[in-house]
CSV table of C-alpha atoms and ligand atoms in Angstrom, one decimal:
chain,number,residue,atom,x,y,z
Z,1,MET,CA,5.5,77.8,29.5
Z,2,ALA,CA,3.9,81.3,29.5
Z,3,CYS,CA,3.6,82.6,26.1
Z,4,ASN,CA,2.6,86.1,26.9
Z,5,ASP,CA,6.1,87.3,28.2
Z,6,LYS,CA,8.2,89.2,25.8
Z,7,PHE,CA,11.8,89.6,25.4
Z,8,VAL,CA,13.3,92.7,26.9
Z,9,MET,CA,17.0,92.5,26.8
Z,10,VAL,CA,20.0,90.3,26.9
Z,11,LEU,CA,21.7,90.0,30.4
Z,12,GLU,CA,25.3,89.3,31.1
Z,13,THR,CA,25.8,86.0,32.9
Z,14,LYS,CA,28.8,84.4,34.7
Z,15,ARG,CA,27.2,81.0,34.7
Z,16,ASN,CA,28.8,77.9,33.4
Z,17,PRO,CA,30.4,79.1,30.2
Z,18,SER,CA,30.4,75.7,28.5
Z,19,ILE,CA,26.7,75.8,28.6
Z,20,TRP,CA,26.0,79.5,28.3
Z,21,LYS,CA,28.1,80.0,25.2
Z,22,HIS,CA,25.2,78.4,23.5
Z,23,PHE,CA,22.6,80.6,25.2
Z,24,ASP,CA,21.7,84.2,25.8
Z,25,LEU,CA,20.4,85.0,29.2
Z,26,CYS,CA,17.3,87.1,28.4
Z,27,LEU,CA,15.2,89.5,30.6
Z,28,MET,CA,11.6,89.1,29.9
Z,29,THR,CA,8.7,91.6,30.5
Z,30,ASP,CA,7.5,89.6,33.6
Z,31,ASN,CA,11.0,90.4,35.1
Z,32,HIS,CA,12.1,86.8,35.0
Z,33,GLU,CA,14.9,85.3,33.2
Z,34,MET,CA,14.9,82.9,30.3
Z,35,ALA,CA,17.6,81.2,28.3
Z,36,ARG,CA,17.5,81.7,24.6
Z,37,GLY,CA,19.4,79.3,22.3
Z,38,LYS,CA,21.8,81.5,20.2
Z,39,GLY,CA,21.5,79.1,17.2
Z,40,CYS,CA,17.9,78.1,17.4
Z,41,GLY,CA,16.3,81.1,19.2
Z,42,LYS,CA,14.2,78.8,21.5
Z,43,PHE,CA,13.4,80.1,24.9
Z,44,MET,CA,13.6,77.9,28.0
Z,45,LYS,CA,13.9,78.1,31.7
Z,46,ALA,CA,17.2,79.7,32.6
Z,47,ALA,CA,17.2,78.2,36.1
Z,48,ALA,CA,17.8,74.6,35.1
Z,49,ASN,CA,21.4,74.1,33.8
Z,50,SER,CA,20.7,70.4,33.2
Z,51,THR,CA,17.7,71.3,30.9
Z,52,LEU,CA,19.9,73.7,28.9
Z,53,LYS,CA,22.7,71.1,28.7
Z,54,LEU,CA,20.3,68.4,27.6
Z,55,HIS,CA,19.0,70.8,25.0
Z,56,ILE,CA,22.5,71.3,23.7
Z,57,ASP,CA,23.3,67.7,23.7
Z,58,ARG,CA,20.1,66.2,22.4
Z,59,HIS,CA,17.5,68.7,21.3
Z,60,CYS,CA,19.0,71.7,19.7
Z,61,PRO,CA,18.6,71.5,15.9
Z,62,VAL,CA,21.6,73.7,15.4
Z,63,THR,CA,24.2,71.9,17.5
Z,64,LYS,CA,22.8,68.6,16.2
Z,65,ALA,CA,23.4,69.7,12.7
Z,66,LYS,CA,26.9,70.7,13.6
Z,67,ASN,CA,27.6,67.4,15.3
Z,68,GLU,CA,26.3,65.4,12.4
Z,69,LYS,CA,28.5,67.3,10.0
Z,70,GLY,CA,31.5,66.8,12.3
Z,71,GLU,CA,31.2,63.1,12.7
Z,72,GLY,CA,32.3,60.8,10.0
Z,73,SER,CA,32.0,63.5,7.3
Z,74,LYS,CA,33.8,62.6,4.0
Z,75,THR,CA,33.7,66.3,2.9
Z,76,VAL,CA,36.2,67.6,5.5
Z,77,SER,CA,38.5,69.9,3.6
Z,78,SER,CA,42.2,69.8,4.2
Z,79,ASN,CA,43.0,73.2,3.1
Z,80,VAL,CA,43.0,74.8,6.6
H,1,LIG,ZN1,18.9,75.3,20.6
């Protein structure tokens, strides 16, 4: 990955919302687009939805933490 590109702005995207709710589509100085994880802030290629989905499912430390809390937790409060 090129490390010399810098973040310019967040773009709107109409791509798959189940994936992109976890990412911002970012315009970089090189005029290309990158996906940035909303939770973890990691940049990755925006073109590959499969890569992004894999990141959410497997690699993202933020969603991972949420999943681990959600599964089999004994500290779920019932005062909702
Ligand atoms: Zn992430």
